[in-house]
């Protein structure tokens, strides 16, 4: 199977089009204490069904080293005290901020939370330097998604004001298209 990867960006805070408020009471909170356990939970719970496997072999120390870097932030959506999704932001040189990971836990998909959470995450990417005084102000926010991601991912990025600046087609075998581990086998709602 061919896999298409889209690279999207915003180059001004004015590009951001926030999502509508969620129908359920929800809040977005920064996980300020780097926690490998919590970050690995979010990574597997959100990405397990979408081919997020690159970090599965990481040790606790690799997670800790990643999270301890200045300009790395984890923003978590909570619904009634339960994590519903997250965004991981990484400040880069030249005023760029990458949304490295973004998504919802399986139970939260289809509840109108994705556009709202993405809008909140992008707003935090634009003001990231205010929380990290040694970082230069954000001049660009970017993300990539692929045809293995959730079916609403690309449309959500575009609806929030991202523009595609590059697209790549990977030949069969370049991406792992096999069975994904999920948070654990059989987890989450299925059609």
Short mmCIF file of N, CA, C and O in Angstrom, two decimals, residues 23-164:
data_model
loop_
_atom_site.label_atom_id
_atom_site.label_comp_id
_atom_site.label_asym_id
_atom_site.label_seq_id
_atom_site.Cartn_x
_atom_site.Cartn_y
_atom_site.Cartn_z
N UNK A 23 -18.95 20.02 22.95
CA UNK A 23 -20.29 19.91 23.52
C UNK A 23 -20.24 19.40 24.95
O UNK A 23 -21.22 19.55 25.69
N UNK A 24 -19.13 18.82 25.35
CA UNK A 24 -18.98 18.32 26.71
C UNK A 24 -18.01 19.23 27.46
O UNK A 24 -17.13 19.84 26.84
N UNK A 25 -18.15 19.34 28.79
CA UNK A 25 -17.18 20.14 29.54
C UNK A 25 -15.78 19.55 29.40
O UNK A 25 -15.58 18.36 29.67
N UNK A 26 -14.85 20.36 28.94
CA UNK A 26 -13.48 19.89 28.72
C UNK A 26 -12.52 21.03 29.00
O UNK A 26 -12.89 22.21 28.92
N UNK A 27 -11.30 20.65 29.29
CA UNK A 27 -10.25 21.65 29.48
C UNK A 27 -8.93 21.11 28.94
O UNK A 27 -8.76 19.91 28.82
N UNK A 28 -8.03 22.02 28.60
CA UNK A 28 -6.70 21.66 28.14
C UNK A 28 -5.71 22.17 29.17
O UNK A 28 -5.74 23.35 29.53
N UNK A 29 -4.85 21.27 29.64
CA UNK A 29 -3.90 21.59 30.70
C UNK A 29 -2.53 21.11 30.26
O UNK A 29 -2.39 20.00 29.73
N UNK A 30 -1.52 21.93 30.52
CA UNK A 30 -0.15 21.52 30.23
C UNK A 30 0.34 20.56 31.31
O UNK A 30 0.21 20.84 32.50
N UNK A 31 0.92 19.46 30.90
CA UNK A 31 1.57 18.53 31.82
C UNK A 31 2.97 19.09 32.06
O UNK A 31 3.89 18.81 31.30
N UNK A 32 3.11 19.89 33.09
CA UNK A 32 4.36 20.63 33.31
C UNK A 32 5.49 19.78 33.87
O UNK A 32 6.66 20.13 33.70
N UNK A 33 5.18 18.70 34.53
CA UNK A 33 6.22 17.83 35.07
C UNK A 33 6.49 16.73 34.04
O UNK A 33 5.58 15.95 33.72
N UNK A 34 7.69 16.67 33.48
CA UNK A 34 7.99 15.62 32.50
C UNK A 34 7.81 14.24 33.13
O UNK A 34 8.45 13.92 34.14
N UNK A 35 6.91 13.45 32.56
CA UNK A 35 6.61 12.12 33.10
C UNK A 35 6.66 11.11 31.97
O UNK A 35 5.73 11.02 31.16
N UNK A 36 7.75 10.33 31.89
CA UNK A 36 7.82 9.30 30.86
C UNK A 36 6.63 8.34 30.89
O UNK A 36 6.12 7.95 29.84
N UNK A 37 6.18 7.98 32.09
CA UNK A 37 5.06 7.05 32.20
C UNK A 37 3.79 7.63 31.57
O UNK A 37 3.10 6.94 30.81
N UNK A 38 3.49 8.88 31.90
CA UNK A 38 2.28 9.51 31.39
C UNK A 38 2.39 9.75 29.88
O UNK A 38 1.45 9.49 29.12
N UNK A 39 3.55 10.21 29.43
CA UNK A 39 3.72 10.46 28.00
C UNK A 39 3.64 9.17 27.19
O UNK A 39 3.05 9.15 26.11
N UNK A 40 4.21 8.10 27.71
CA UNK A 40 4.11 6.82 27.00
C UNK A 40 2.67 6.33 26.98
O UNK A 40 2.20 5.81 25.97
N UNK A 41 1.95 6.52 28.08
CA UNK A 41 0.53 6.17 28.09
C UNK A 41 -0.22 6.93 26.99
O UNK A 41 -0.98 6.34 26.22
N UNK A 42 -0.02 8.25 26.91
CA UNK A 42 -0.71 9.04 25.89
C UNK A 42 -0.34 8.57 24.49
O UNK A 42 -1.20 8.43 23.62
N UNK A 43 0.95 8.35 24.27
CA UNK A 43 1.43 7.91 22.96
C UNK A 43 0.77 6.61 22.53
O UNK A 43 0.31 6.48 21.40
N UNK A 44 0.71 5.63 23.42
CA UNK A 44 0.13 4.34 23.04
C UNK A 44 -1.39 4.42 22.98
O UNK A 44 -2.00 3.82 22.09
N UNK A 45 -2.01 5.15 23.90
CA UNK A 45 -3.47 5.22 23.92
C UNK A 45 -4.01 5.96 22.71
O UNK A 45 -5.05 5.60 22.16
N UNK A 46 -3.33 7.00 22.26
CA UNK A 46 -3.77 7.78 21.11
C UNK A 46 -3.28 7.15 19.80
O UNK A 46 -4.04 7.01 18.84
N UNK A 47 -2.02 6.77 19.74
CA UNK A 47 -1.44 6.36 18.47
C UNK A 47 -1.41 4.88 18.19
O UNK A 47 -1.06 4.47 17.08
N UNK A 48 -1.79 4.08 19.15
CA UNK A 48 -1.69 2.64 18.98
C UNK A 48 -2.46 2.08 17.81
O UNK A 48 -2.07 1.07 17.23
N UNK A 49 -3.56 2.71 17.44
CA UNK A 49 -4.35 2.24 16.31
C UNK A 49 -3.97 2.93 14.99
O UNK A 49 -4.58 2.66 13.96
N UNK A 50 -2.99 3.83 15.03
CA UNK A 50 -2.65 4.62 13.84
C UNK A 50 -1.18 4.50 13.45
O UNK A 50 -0.59 5.44 12.94
N UNK A 51 -0.59 3.38 13.71
CA UNK A 51 0.79 3.09 13.29
C UNK A 51 1.84 3.91 14.05
O UNK A 51 2.95 4.08 13.54
N UNK A 52 1.54 4.41 15.22
CA UNK A 52 2.54 5.09 16.02
C UNK A 52 3.34 4.02 16.75
O UNK A 52 2.96 3.57 17.83
N UNK A 53 4.44 3.64 16.19
CA UNK A 53 5.25 2.56 16.77
C UNK A 53 6.70 2.97 17.01
O UNK A 53 7.44 2.24 17.68
N UNK A 54 7.13 4.12 16.51
CA UNK A 54 8.54 4.50 16.59
C UNK A 54 9.07 4.57 18.02
O UNK A 54 10.22 4.23 18.28
N UNK A 55 8.24 5.03 18.95
CA UNK A 55 8.72 5.22 20.32
C UNK A 55 8.46 4.01 21.22
O UNK A 55 8.87 4.02 22.38
N UNK A 56 7.80 3.00 20.73
CA UNK A 56 7.50 1.85 21.59
C UNK A 56 8.74 1.21 22.19
O UNK A 56 8.71 0.79 23.34
N UNK A 57 9.87 1.13 21.46
CA UNK A 57 11.06 0.53 22.08
C UNK A 57 11.83 1.47 23.01
O UNK A 57 12.81 1.04 23.63
N UNK A 58 11.42 2.73 23.13
CA UNK A 58 12.16 3.67 23.97
C UNK A 58 12.19 3.20 25.42
O UNK A 58 11.19 2.73 25.97
N UNK A 59 13.34 3.42 26.05
CA UNK A 59 13.48 3.16 27.47
C UNK A 59 12.91 4.34 28.26
O UNK A 59 12.64 5.41 27.69
N UNK A 60 12.77 4.13 29.55
CA UNK A 60 12.32 5.23 30.42
C UNK A 60 13.25 6.43 30.28
O UNK A 60 12.80 7.56 30.17
N UNK A 61 14.57 6.17 30.23
CA UNK A 61 15.54 7.26 30.12
C UNK A 61 15.40 8.00 28.79
O UNK A 61 15.52 9.23 28.75
N UNK A 62 15.16 7.29 27.71
CA UNK A 62 14.97 7.97 26.42
C UNK A 62 13.74 8.88 26.48
O UNK A 62 13.79 10.00 25.97
N UNK A 63 12.66 8.41 27.06
CA UNK A 63 11.48 9.27 27.24
C UNK A 63 11.82 10.49 28.08
O UNK A 63 11.46 11.62 27.73
N UNK A 64 12.51 10.27 29.19
CA UNK A 64 12.85 11.37 30.11
C UNK A 64 13.74 12.40 29.40
O UNK A 64 13.51 13.60 29.50
N UNK A 65 14.75 11.92 28.68
CA UNK A 65 15.64 12.84 27.96
C UNK A 65 14.87 13.65 26.93
O UNK A 65 15.12 14.85 26.77
N UNK A 66 13.94 13.02 26.23
CA UNK A 66 13.12 13.72 25.24
C UNK A 66 12.29 14.81 25.90
O UNK A 66 12.25 15.96 25.46
N UNK A 67 11.62 14.47 26.98
CA UNK A 67 10.70 15.39 27.64
C UNK A 67 11.41 16.51 28.39
O UNK A 67 10.82 17.58 28.60
N UNK A 68 12.64 16.29 28.82
CA UNK A 68 13.39 17.29 29.59
C UNK A 68 13.98 18.39 28.72
O UNK A 68 14.53 19.36 29.25
N UNK A 69 13.90 18.28 27.42
CA UNK A 69 14.50 19.30 26.55
C UNK A 69 13.71 20.60 26.65
O UNK A 69 12.47 20.58 26.66
N UNK A 70 14.40 21.75 26.71
CA UNK A 70 13.69 23.03 26.75
C UNK A 70 12.85 23.22 25.49
O UNK A 70 13.31 22.98 24.37
N UNK A 71 11.60 23.60 25.68
CA UNK A 71 10.72 23.85 24.55
C UNK A 71 9.88 22.65 24.16
O UNK A 71 9.14 22.71 23.17
N UNK A 72 9.95 21.55 24.91
CA UNK A 72 9.07 20.40 24.68
C UNK A 72 7.91 20.52 25.66
O UNK A 72 8.12 20.65 26.87
N UNK A 73 6.69 20.51 25.13
CA UNK A 73 5.50 20.65 25.97
C UNK A 73 4.46 19.60 25.60
O UNK A 73 4.27 19.29 24.42
N UNK A 74 3.76 19.12 26.62
CA UNK A 74 2.65 18.19 26.43
C UNK A 74 1.39 18.87 26.95
O UNK A 74 1.34 19.27 28.11
N UNK A 75 0.40 19.02 26.08
CA UNK A 75 -0.89 19.62 26.43
C UNK A 75 -1.96 18.54 26.34
O UNK A 75 -2.07 17.86 25.32
N UNK A 76 -2.71 18.38 27.41
CA UNK A 76 -3.65 17.28 27.53
C UNK A 76 -5.08 17.81 27.64
O UNK A 76 -5.35 18.71 28.45
N UNK A 77 -5.98 17.24 26.85
CA UNK A 77 -7.41 17.54 26.96
C UNK A 77 -8.00 16.58 27.99
O UNK A 77 -7.73 15.37 27.95
N UNK A 78 -8.80 17.13 28.89
CA UNK A 78 -9.44 16.35 29.94
C UNK A 78 -10.95 16.52 29.84
O UNK A 78 -11.44 17.64 29.67
N UNK A 79 -11.67 15.42 29.96
CA UNK A 79 -13.14 15.43 30.01
C UNK A 79 -13.54 14.72 31.29
O UNK A 79 -13.25 13.53 31.46
N UNK A 80 -14.17 15.47 32.19
CA UNK A 80 -14.61 14.91 33.48
C UNK A 80 -13.50 14.13 34.18
O UNK A 80 -13.71 13.03 34.68
N UNK A 81 -12.31 14.72 34.21
CA UNK A 81 -11.19 14.12 34.92
C UNK A 81 -10.47 13.00 34.19
O UNK A 81 -9.55 12.40 34.74
N UNK A 82 -10.83 12.75 32.94
CA UNK A 82 -10.25 11.66 32.17
C UNK A 82 -9.52 12.23 30.96
O UNK A 82 -10.06 13.07 30.24
N UNK A 83 -8.27 11.79 30.70
CA UNK A 83 -7.59 12.28 29.50
C UNK A 83 -8.37 11.88 28.25
O UNK A 83 -8.83 10.74 28.12
N UNK A 84 -8.52 12.84 27.34
CA UNK A 84 -9.27 12.61 26.10
C UNK A 84 -8.37 12.71 24.88
O UNK A 84 -8.71 12.20 23.82
N UNK A 85 -7.24 13.37 24.99
CA UNK A 85 -6.33 13.53 23.87
C UNK A 85 -5.16 14.40 24.28
O UNK A 85 -5.12 14.90 25.40
N UNK A 86 -4.23 14.58 23.34
CA UNK A 86 -3.07 15.41 23.68
C UNK A 86 -2.38 15.93 22.43
O UNK A 86 -2.63 15.46 21.32
N UNK A 87 -1.52 16.91 22.68
CA UNK A 87 -0.63 17.44 21.65
C UNK A 87 0.74 17.59 22.28
O UNK A 87 0.87 18.06 23.41
N UNK A 88 1.75 17.16 21.54
CA UNK A 88 3.13 17.35 21.98
C UNK A 88 3.78 18.37 21.06
O UNK A 88 3.80 18.18 19.84
N UNK A 89 4.25 19.46 21.65
CA UNK A 89 4.89 20.54 20.91
C UNK A 89 6.39 20.49 21.14
O UNK A 89 6.84 20.23 22.26
N UNK A 90 7.15 20.77 20.08
CA UNK A 90 8.61 20.80 20.20
C UNK A 90 9.12 22.06 19.51
O UNK A 90 8.96 22.23 18.29
N UNK A 91 9.73 22.95 20.30
CA UNK A 91 10.36 24.15 19.75
C UNK A 91 11.63 23.76 19.01
O UNK A 91 12.40 22.92 19.48
N UNK A 92 11.83 24.37 17.85
CA UNK A 92 13.00 24.09 17.03
C UNK A 92 13.71 25.41 16.73
O UNK A 92 13.16 26.49 16.95
N UNK A 93 14.92 25.29 16.22
CA UNK A 93 15.68 26.49 15.86
C UNK A 93 14.94 27.28 14.79
O UNK A 93 14.15 26.72 14.01
N UNK A 94 15.19 28.57 14.74
CA UNK A 94 14.61 29.43 13.72
C UNK A 94 13.18 29.84 14.00
O UNK A 94 12.50 30.35 13.11
N UNK A 95 12.69 29.63 15.23
CA UNK A 95 11.34 30.05 15.56
C UNK A 95 10.25 29.09 15.09
O UNK A 95 9.08 29.46 15.05
N UNK A 96 10.61 27.87 14.74
CA UNK A 96 9.61 26.87 14.35
C UNK A 96 9.17 26.07 15.57
O UNK A 96 9.97 25.81 16.46
N UNK A 97 7.91 25.69 15.57
CA UNK A 97 7.38 24.77 16.57
C UNK A 97 6.67 23.67 15.81
O UNK A 97 5.80 23.93 14.97
N UNK A 98 7.08 22.43 16.09
CA UNK A 98 6.44 21.28 15.46
C UNK A 98 5.42 20.67 16.40
O UNK A 98 5.69 20.49 17.59
N UNK A 99 4.27 20.35 15.87
CA UNK A 99 3.32 19.52 16.60
C UNK A 99 3.73 18.10 16.26
O UNK A 99 3.43 17.58 15.18
N UNK A 100 4.47 17.48 17.17
CA UNK A 100 5.06 16.18 16.90
C UNK A 100 4.01 15.08 16.99
O UNK A 100 4.00 14.16 16.18
N UNK A 101 3.16 15.16 17.99
CA UNK A 101 2.09 14.18 18.16
C UNK A 101 0.80 14.92 18.50
O UNK A 101 0.82 15.88 19.27
N UNK A 102 -0.29 14.44 17.93
CA UNK A 102 -1.59 15.03 18.21
C UNK A 102 -2.66 13.96 17.98
O UNK A 102 -2.60 13.23 17.00
N UNK A 103 -3.62 13.90 18.87
CA UNK A 103 -4.73 12.99 18.64
C UNK A 103 -5.59 12.78 19.87
O UNK A 103 -5.32 13.33 20.94
N UNK A 104 -6.62 11.97 19.69
CA UNK A 104 -7.59 11.68 20.73
C UNK A 104 -7.52 10.21 21.13
O UNK A 104 -7.20 9.35 20.30
N UNK A 105 -7.88 9.92 22.37
CA UNK A 105 -8.07 8.54 22.79
C UNK A 105 -9.29 7.99 22.08
O UNK A 105 -10.20 8.75 21.71
N UNK A 106 -9.34 6.68 21.88
CA UNK A 106 -10.44 6.10 21.10
C UNK A 106 -11.84 6.51 21.58
O UNK A 106 -12.71 6.80 20.76
N UNK A 107 -12.07 6.57 22.89
CA UNK A 107 -13.42 6.91 23.37
C UNK A 107 -13.83 8.33 23.01
O UNK A 107 -15.02 8.65 22.94
N UNK A 108 -12.87 9.21 22.78
CA UNK A 108 -13.15 10.63 22.55
C UNK A 108 -13.35 10.97 21.08
O UNK A 108 -13.80 12.07 20.76
N UNK A 109 -13.03 10.06 20.18
CA UNK A 109 -13.19 10.32 18.75
C UNK A 109 -14.67 10.43 18.42
O UNK A 109 -15.49 9.66 18.90
N UNK A 110 -15.00 11.44 17.61
CA UNK A 110 -16.38 11.63 17.18
C UNK A 110 -17.23 12.46 18.12
O UNK A 110 -18.44 12.57 17.92
N UNK A 111 -16.61 13.06 19.13
CA UNK A 111 -17.35 13.88 20.09
C UNK A 111 -17.13 15.38 19.89
O UNK A 111 -17.48 16.17 20.75
N UNK A 112 -16.51 15.76 18.77
CA UNK A 112 -16.30 17.18 18.51
C UNK A 112 -15.14 17.79 19.30
O UNK A 112 -15.06 19.01 19.43
N UNK A 113 -14.25 16.96 19.80
CA UNK A 113 -13.12 17.46 20.59
C UNK A 113 -11.88 17.76 19.75
O UNK A 113 -11.06 18.58 20.14
N UNK A 114 -11.72 17.09 18.61
CA UNK A 114 -10.49 17.19 17.83
C UNK A 114 -10.17 18.58 17.32
O UNK A 114 -9.05 19.06 17.46
N UNK A 115 -11.15 19.25 16.72
CA UNK A 115 -10.91 20.60 16.20
C UNK A 115 -10.62 21.59 17.31
O UNK A 115 -9.74 22.44 17.19
N UNK A 116 -11.35 21.45 18.40
CA UNK A 116 -11.14 22.33 19.56
C UNK A 116 -9.75 22.12 20.15
O UNK A 116 -9.02 23.08 20.38
N UNK A 117 -9.37 20.84 20.38
CA UNK A 117 -8.06 20.56 20.96
C UNK A 117 -6.94 21.03 20.04
O UNK A 117 -5.97 21.64 20.49
N UNK A 118 -7.08 20.80 18.74
CA UNK A 118 -6.04 21.25 17.81
C UNK A 118 -5.91 22.77 17.84
O UNK A 118 -4.81 23.30 17.87
N UNK A 119 -7.03 23.48 17.86
CA UNK A 119 -6.96 24.94 17.95
C UNK A 119 -6.25 25.41 19.20
O UNK A 119 -5.43 26.33 19.17
N UNK A 120 -6.55 24.77 20.33
CA UNK A 120 -5.88 25.12 21.59
C UNK A 120 -4.38 24.82 21.50
O UNK A 120 -3.56 25.62 21.96
N UNK A 121 -4.02 23.68 20.94
CA UNK A 121 -2.61 23.30 20.82
C UNK A 121 -1.84 24.26 19.92
O UNK A 121 -0.71 24.67 20.24
N UNK A 122 -2.45 24.65 18.82
CA UNK A 122 -1.77 25.58 17.90
C UNK A 122 -1.59 26.95 18.58
O UNK A 122 -0.54 27.58 18.45
N UNK A 123 -2.59 27.39 19.32
CA UNK A 123 -2.45 28.65 20.06
C UNK A 123 -1.28 28.57 21.04
O UNK A 123 -0.51 29.52 21.19
N UNK A 124 -1.11 27.42 21.70
CA UNK A 124 0.02 27.24 22.63
C UNK A 124 1.34 27.17 21.87
O UNK A 124 2.37 27.59 22.39
N UNK A 125 1.33 26.67 20.66
CA UNK A 125 2.56 26.68 19.86
C UNK A 125 2.96 28.11 19.51
O UNK A 125 4.14 28.45 19.55
N UNK A 126 1.96 28.94 19.20
CA UNK A 126 2.27 30.33 18.84
C UNK A 126 2.80 31.12 20.03
O UNK A 126 3.60 32.04 19.85
N UNK A 127 2.38 30.80 21.26
CA UNK A 127 2.88 31.57 22.41
C UNK A 127 3.91 30.79 23.24
O UNK A 127 4.23 31.16 24.36
N UNK A 128 4.49 29.73 22.68
CA UNK A 128 5.43 28.88 23.40
C UNK A 128 6.62 29.66 23.97
O UNK A 128 7.03 29.43 25.10
N UNK A 129 7.16 30.61 23.23
CA UNK A 129 8.34 31.35 23.69
C UNK A 129 8.06 32.16 24.95
O UNK A 129 8.99 32.46 25.71
N UNK A 130 6.81 32.47 25.21
CA UNK A 130 6.47 33.19 26.45
C UNK A 130 6.75 32.32 27.67
O UNK A 130 7.01 32.84 28.76
N UNK A 131 6.69 31.01 27.51
CA UNK A 131 6.95 30.09 28.62
C UNK A 131 8.41 29.64 28.66
O UNK A 131 8.84 29.04 29.66
N UNK A 132 9.15 29.87 27.60
CA UNK A 132 10.56 29.48 27.49
C UNK A 132 11.36 30.71 27.07
O UNK A 132 11.62 30.92 25.88
N UNK A 133 11.77 31.54 28.00
CA UNK A 133 12.40 32.82 27.67
C UNK A 133 13.63 32.75 26.77
O UNK A 133 13.94 33.69 26.07
N UNK A 134 14.31 31.63 26.74
CA UNK A 134 15.49 31.52 25.88
C UNK A 134 15.15 31.09 24.47
O UNK A 134 16.03 31.00 23.61
N UNK A 135 13.90 30.78 24.20
CA UNK A 135 13.47 30.40 22.85
C UNK A 135 13.09 31.67 22.09
O UNK A 135 12.52 32.61 22.66
N UNK A 136 13.38 31.69 20.82
CA UNK A 136 12.95 32.83 20.02
C UNK A 136 11.45 32.74 19.74
O UNK A 136 10.88 31.65 19.78
N UNK A 137 10.81 33.87 19.49
CA UNK A 137 9.36 33.85 19.23
C UNK A 137 9.01 32.94 18.05
O UNK A 137 9.77 32.81 17.10
N UNK A 138 7.86 32.34 18.15
CA UNK A 138 7.40 31.42 17.11
C UNK A 138 7.08 32.19 15.84
O UNK A 138 6.36 33.19 15.87
N UNK A 139 7.65 31.73 14.73
CA UNK A 139 7.38 32.31 13.42
C UNK A 139 6.68 31.32 12.49
O UNK A 139 6.21 31.68 11.42
N UNK A 140 6.67 30.06 12.93
CA UNK A 140 6.08 29.01 12.08
C UNK A 140 5.67 27.85 12.97
O UNK A 140 6.41 27.45 13.86
N UNK A 141 4.48 27.32 12.70
CA UNK A 141 4.01 26.10 13.36
C UNK A 141 3.78 25.08 12.25
O UNK A 141 3.14 25.40 11.24
N UNK A 142 4.30 23.89 12.43
CA UNK A 142 4.15 22.90 11.38
C UNK A 142 3.84 21.52 11.95
O UNK A 142 4.04 21.27 13.14
N UNK A 143 3.35 20.66 11.08
CA UNK A 143 2.93 19.32 11.46
C UNK A 143 2.98 18.45 10.21
O UNK A 143 2.96 18.97 9.10
N UNK A 144 3.09 17.16 10.41
CA UNK A 144 2.90 16.25 9.27
C UNK A 144 1.90 15.18 9.67
O UNK A 144 1.75 14.83 10.83
N UNK A 145 1.18 14.71 8.68
CA UNK A 145 0.22 13.63 8.86
C UNK A 145 0.33 12.73 7.64
O UNK A 145 0.92 13.13 6.63
N UNK A 146 -0.21 11.54 7.75
CA UNK A 146 -0.12 10.63 6.60
C UNK A 146 -1.42 9.86 6.43
O UNK A 146 -2.32 9.92 7.28
N UNK A 147 -1.49 9.14 5.35
CA UNK A 147 -2.72 8.41 5.02
C UNK A 147 -2.97 7.23 5.96
O UNK A 147 -4.03 6.61 5.90
N UNK A 148 -2.04 6.93 6.87
CA UNK A 148 -2.26 5.92 7.89
C UNK A 148 -2.93 6.50 9.13
O UNK A 148 -3.40 5.76 9.99
N UNK A 149 -2.93 7.84 9.25
CA UNK A 149 -3.53 8.49 10.42
C UNK A 149 -5.05 8.44 10.34
O UNK A 149 -5.62 8.00 9.34
N UNK A 150 -5.70 8.94 11.38
CA UNK A 150 -7.16 8.95 11.42
C UNK A 150 -7.74 9.62 10.20
O UNK A 150 -7.14 10.56 9.65
N UNK A 151 -8.92 9.21 9.77
CA UNK A 151 -9.51 9.74 8.53
C UNK A 151 -9.84 11.23 8.58
O UNK A 151 -9.93 11.86 7.54
N UNK A 152 -9.98 11.81 9.77
CA UNK A 152 -10.30 13.23 9.88
C UNK A 152 -9.06 14.11 10.06
O UNK A 152 -9.18 15.33 10.09
N UNK A 153 -7.87 13.51 10.18
CA UNK A 153 -6.67 14.28 10.53
C UNK A 153 -6.37 15.40 9.53
O UNK A 153 -6.26 16.57 9.91
N UNK A 154 -6.21 15.08 8.27
CA UNK A 154 -5.84 16.09 7.28
C UNK A 154 -6.88 17.20 7.20
O UNK A 154 -6.54 18.39 7.19
N UNK A 155 -8.16 16.83 7.19
CA UNK A 155 -9.23 17.84 7.12
C UNK A 155 -9.21 18.74 8.35
O UNK A 155 -9.44 19.95 8.25
N UNK A 156 -8.91 18.19 9.51
CA UNK A 156 -8.85 18.98 10.74
C UNK A 156 -7.71 20.00 10.67
O UNK A 156 -7.89 21.17 11.00
N UNK A 157 -6.55 19.57 10.21
CA UNK A 157 -5.42 20.51 10.08
C UNK A 157 -5.77 21.64 9.11
O UNK A 157 -5.52 22.82 9.40
N UNK A 158 -6.35 21.30 8.00
CA UNK A 158 -6.72 22.34 7.03
C UNK A 158 -7.79 23.28 7.60
O UNK A 158 -7.73 24.50 7.40
N UNK A 159 -8.75 22.72 8.31
CA UNK A 159 -9.82 23.55 8.90
C UNK A 159 -9.28 24.51 9.95
O UNK A 159 -9.86 25.58 10.17
N UNK A 160 -8.17 24.18 10.59
CA UNK A 160 -7.56 25.06 11.59
C UNK A 160 -6.63 26.08 10.95
O UNK A 160 -6.00 26.86 11.65
N UNK A 161 -6.50 26.08 9.62
CA UNK A 161 -5.72 27.10 8.94
C UNK A 161 -4.35 26.66 8.45
O UNK A 161 -3.57 27.49 7.98
N UNK A 162 -4.05 25.38 8.57
CA UNK A 162 -2.77 24.89 8.03
C UNK A 162 -2.85 24.76 6.52
O UNK A 162 -3.90 24.43 5.97
N UNK A 163 -1.71 25.02 5.87
CA UNK A 163 -1.59 24.87 4.42
C UNK A 163 -0.55 23.79 4.13
O UNK A 163 0.50 23.75 4.77
N UNK A 164 -0.81 22.98 3.13
CA UNK A 164 0.16 21.96 2.72
C UNK A 164 1.31 22.65 2.00
O UNK A 164 1.10 23.45 1.10
#
